[in-house]
């Protein structure tokens, strides 16, 4: 599960204790610690990357390390691509794309901490690192073993059925253990994937079996989340066959329910095909892909990678809704965007995404959740989407790009309209997020003052500043002082909690409203309650 190193910009650390000497400003983000974020480290060398490059499956490595792996025809577990299958030659060079955004983030992180920039590894050093990762047998034996494992096997369901390996059974239950069942199923599914003449029907059957197995048992989910199975799932996500694609996307969601699987899935290169499904996949597969993004984004180690690999624009498009977009898909996309926006790198990406602020403001102002449902259900769905929208808006207000984009998009007047127009109830969680959005935009902005006066911010915040309580009142007072150009240094936000009633299991602030979103209403029976206590549902 997430470690909680990322949290909204306005959230104090868990150990905050109010003292007279406490700083009036929010605590700095986690990137100001001496330990580099995990996404800055090469999965092969474990060191800070100086020249990060992206390989075709979507993973990022230090250039010298991945070149050494290709030269030695070795695929360590961290590499999704099978480098041993096709050694690099002059006729088929390894395609490496510089990860400019990640390199810039690494250099900025070093500059903020006053650390020297990392130096690229020499080829000799990289080769030494990779050789230490290779197994004891000779390289030729390793290659022969790898190739024999990729030899096509009989098809699942054919006359020459794959024999399950003999397994030990419990002497009381006489049933295979979850570990044994997971291993046997993996072998059967990989046999189908490895068969050159496997039909679409056989692939669909294998995917349906994987989806069912990962839905039922958490131990099976742990056992099946292996590098080779994840690598085999990637092309299935892009299958033109709707059945294969839908079941593959649902299987990824189910696998992601286990906390220890979340980082493995992202490191396997699954995010890029999931993004393609979000952009133009089968409608049901797109819904599952949004659920997978939400589940993966709960782990803070995954958030930067999800943003870098292009998930934000299609998630915004899905959250914006449409005739063919249901509430479930919009909710999952909104939850994914909220967790992704907890990363400072991603707030700027969301702010710069075309139409992002317009999408969020439209969802915040939405009056109904969709058709073919009772007015009560539609109102509940609209309220849940509105809550998600204002939560994301509040996060965007925590970065300069976000504040500028919000003011450019008319967010000052729109948020005031929500507070004064009755869409947001006084004293509610949504009102607190609206106040935090206005508070964020007011920080160091002369432009905000004029927009605030024109929008009637004073009339919206004065009742809260005078009769409210807690952090909402303190932020309302500070926003009013900023709008009037008054000195604000003597009025720190002193509450020990903010916008919320409890801390989430990912370390971010979780309000009662967010908890209600995570707990599906009883009338949506198409969601099977997760048995693992995870953040999303099984499919």
Coordinates of N, CA, C and O in Angstrom, one line a residue, residues 9 341 343-353 356-358 360-361 392-412 415 436-443 445 447-448 451:
X9 N -1.0 19.6 -1.0 CA -0.1 20.6 -0.6 C -0.5 21.3 0.7 O 0.4 21.8 1.5
X341 N -3.0 13.5 -8.8 CA -2.7 14.9 -8.5 C -2.1 15.1 -7.2 O -1.7 16.3 -6.8
X343 N 0.8 14.0 -6.6 CA 2.2 14.2 -6.9 C 2.4 15.6 -7.5 O 1.7 16.0 -8.4
X344 N 3.4 16.2 -7.0 CA 3.7 17.6 -7.4 C 4.0 17.7 -8.9 O 3.6 18.7 -9.6
X345 N 4.7 16.7 -9.4 CA 5.0 16.7 -10.9 C 3.7 16.7 -11.7 O 3.6 17.3 -12.8
X346 N 2.7 16.0 -11.2 CA 1.5 15.8 -12.0 C 0.5 16.9 -11.9 O -0.3 17.1 -12.8
X347 N 0.6 17.7 -10.9 CA -0.3 18.9 -10.8 C -0.1 19.8 -12.0 O -1.0 20.3 -12.6
X348 N 1.2 20.1 -12.3 CA 1.5 20.9 -13.5 C 1.0 20.3 -14.7 O 0.5 21.0 -15.7
X349 N 1.1 19.0 -14.9 CA 0.7 18.3 -16.1 C -0.8 18.4 -16.2 O -1.3 18.6 -17.3
X350 N -1.6 18.3 -15.1 CA -3.0 18.4 -15.2 C -3.4 19.8 -15.6 O -4.3 20.1 -16.4
X351 N -2.7 20.8 -14.9 CA -3.0 22.2 -15.2 C -2.8 22.6 -16.7 O -3.5 23.4 -17.2
X352 N -1.7 22.0 -17.3 CA -1.4 22.3 -18.7 C -2.2 21.5 -19.7 O -2.1 21.8 -20.9
X353 N -2.9 20.5 -19.2 CA -3.7 19.6 -20.1 C -4.8 20.5 -20.7 O -5.6 21.2 -20.0
X356 N -8.5 21.0 -19.0 CA -8.6 20.3 -17.7 C -9.5 21.1 -16.7 O -10.4 20.5 -16.1
X357 N -9.2 22.4 -16.6 CA -10.0 23.2 -15.6 C -11.4 23.3 -16.0 O -12.3 23.1 -15.2
X358 N -11.7 23.4 -17.3 CA -13.1 23.4 -17.8 C -13.8 22.1 -17.5 O -15.0 22.1 -17.0
X360 N -13.1 20.0 -15.0 CA -13.3 19.9 -13.5 C -14.4 20.8 -13.1 O -15.2 20.4 -12.2
X361 N -14.4 22.0 -13.6 CA -15.5 23.0 -13.2 C -16.9 22.5 -13.7 O -17.9 22.7 -13.0
X392 N -9.9 17.7 -6.6 CA -8.8 17.8 -7.6 C -8.5 19.3 -7.8 O -7.3 19.7 -7.8
X393 N -9.5 20.2 -7.8 CA -9.2 21.6 -7.9 C -8.4 22.1 -6.7 O -7.5 22.9 -6.9
X394 N -8.7 21.6 -5.5 CA -8.0 22.1 -4.4 C -6.5 21.6 -4.5 O -5.6 22.4 -4.1
X395 N -6.2 20.5 -5.0 CA -4.8 20.0 -5.2 C -4.1 20.9 -6.3 O -3.0 21.3 -6.1
X396 N -4.8 21.3 -7.4 CA -4.2 22.1 -8.4 C -3.8 23.5 -7.9 O -2.9 24.1 -8.3
X397 N -4.6 24.0 -6.9 CA -4.3 25.3 -6.4 C -3.0 25.3 -5.5 O -2.6 26.4 -5.1
X398 N -2.4 24.1 -5.4 CA -1.2 24.1 -4.6 C 0.1 24.3 -5.4 O 1.2 24.2 -4.9
X399 N 0.0 24.5 -6.7 CA 1.2 24.8 -7.5 C 1.0 26.0 -8.4 O -0.2 26.3 -8.7
X400 N 2.0 26.7 -8.8 CA 1.9 27.9 -9.6 C 1.2 27.7 -10.9 O 0.3 28.5 -11.3
X401 N 1.5 26.6 -11.6 CA 0.8 26.4 -12.9 C -0.7 26.1 -12.7 O -1.5 26.6 -13.4
X402 N -1.0 25.4 -11.6 CA -2.4 25.2 -11.3 C -3.1 26.4 -10.9 O -4.3 26.6 -11.4
X403 N -2.5 27.3 -10.1 CA -3.2 28.6 -9.8 C -3.5 29.4 -11.0 O -4.5 30.0 -11.2
X404 N -2.5 29.5 -11.9 CA -2.6 30.3 -13.1 C -3.7 29.7 -14.0 O -4.6 30.4 -14.5
X405 N -3.7 28.4 -14.1 CA -4.7 27.7 -15.0 C -6.1 27.9 -14.4 O -7.1 28.1 -15.1
X406 N -6.2 27.8 -13.1 CA -7.6 28.0 -12.4 C -8.1 29.4 -12.7 O -9.3 29.6 -13.0
X407 N -7.2 30.4 -12.5 CA -7.7 31.8 -12.7 C -8.0 32.0 -14.1 O -9.0 32.7 -14.5
X408 N -7.2 31.5 -15.0 CA -7.5 31.6 -16.5 C -8.8 31.0 -16.9 O -9.5 31.5 -17.7
X409 N -9.2 29.9 -16.2 CA -10.4 29.2 -16.5 C -11.6 29.6 -15.8 O -12.7 29.0 -15.9
X410 N -11.5 30.7 -15.1 CA -12.7 31.2 -14.4 C -13.0 30.5 -13.1 O -14.2 30.5 -12.7
X411 N -12.1 29.9 -12.5 CA -12.4 29.1 -11.3 C -12.8 29.9 -10.1 O -13.6 29.5 -9.2
X412 N -12.3 31.2 -10.0 CA -12.7 32.0 -8.8 C -14.2 32.2 -8.8 O -14.9 31.9 -7.8
X415 N -16.1 28.7 -8.3 CA -16.1 28.2 -7.0 C -17.0 29.0 -6.0 O -17.8 28.5 -5.2
X436 N -10.4 25.8 0.3 CA -9.0 25.6 0.1 C -8.5 25.9 -1.3 O -7.4 26.4 -1.5
X437 N -9.4 25.8 -2.3 CA -9.1 26.2 -3.6 C -8.9 27.7 -3.7 O -7.9 28.2 -4.3
X438 N -9.8 28.5 -3.1 CA -9.7 29.9 -3.1 C -8.5 30.3 -2.3 O -7.7 31.3 -2.7
X439 N -8.2 29.7 -1.2 CA -7.0 30.0 -0.4 C -5.8 29.8 -1.2 O -4.8 30.6 -1.2
X440 N -5.7 28.7 -2.0 CA -4.5 28.4 -2.8 C -4.3 29.4 -3.8 O -3.2 29.9 -4.1
X441 N -5.4 29.9 -4.5 CA -5.3 30.9 -5.6 C -4.8 32.2 -5.0 O -4.3 33.0 -5.7
X442 N -5.1 32.5 -3.7 CA -4.8 33.8 -3.1 C -3.4 33.9 -2.8 O -2.9 35.0 -2.5
X443 N -2.6 32.8 -2.7 CA -1.3 32.9 -2.2 C -0.3 33.6 -3.2 O 0.0 33.2 -4.3
X445 N -0.7 36.2 -5.1 CA -1.3 36.6 -6.4 C -2.0 38.0 -6.3 O -3.0 38.1 -5.7
X447 N -3.3 39.2 -8.9 CA -4.4 39.0 -9.9 C -5.6 38.5 -9.2 O -6.7 38.8 -9.5
X448 N -5.4 37.7 -8.1 CA -6.5 37.1 -7.4 C -7.4 38.2 -6.8 O -8.6 38.0 -6.7
X451 N -10.0 39.5 -9.3 CA -11.0 38.4 -9.6 C -11.9 38.1 -8.4 O -13.1 37.9 -8.6

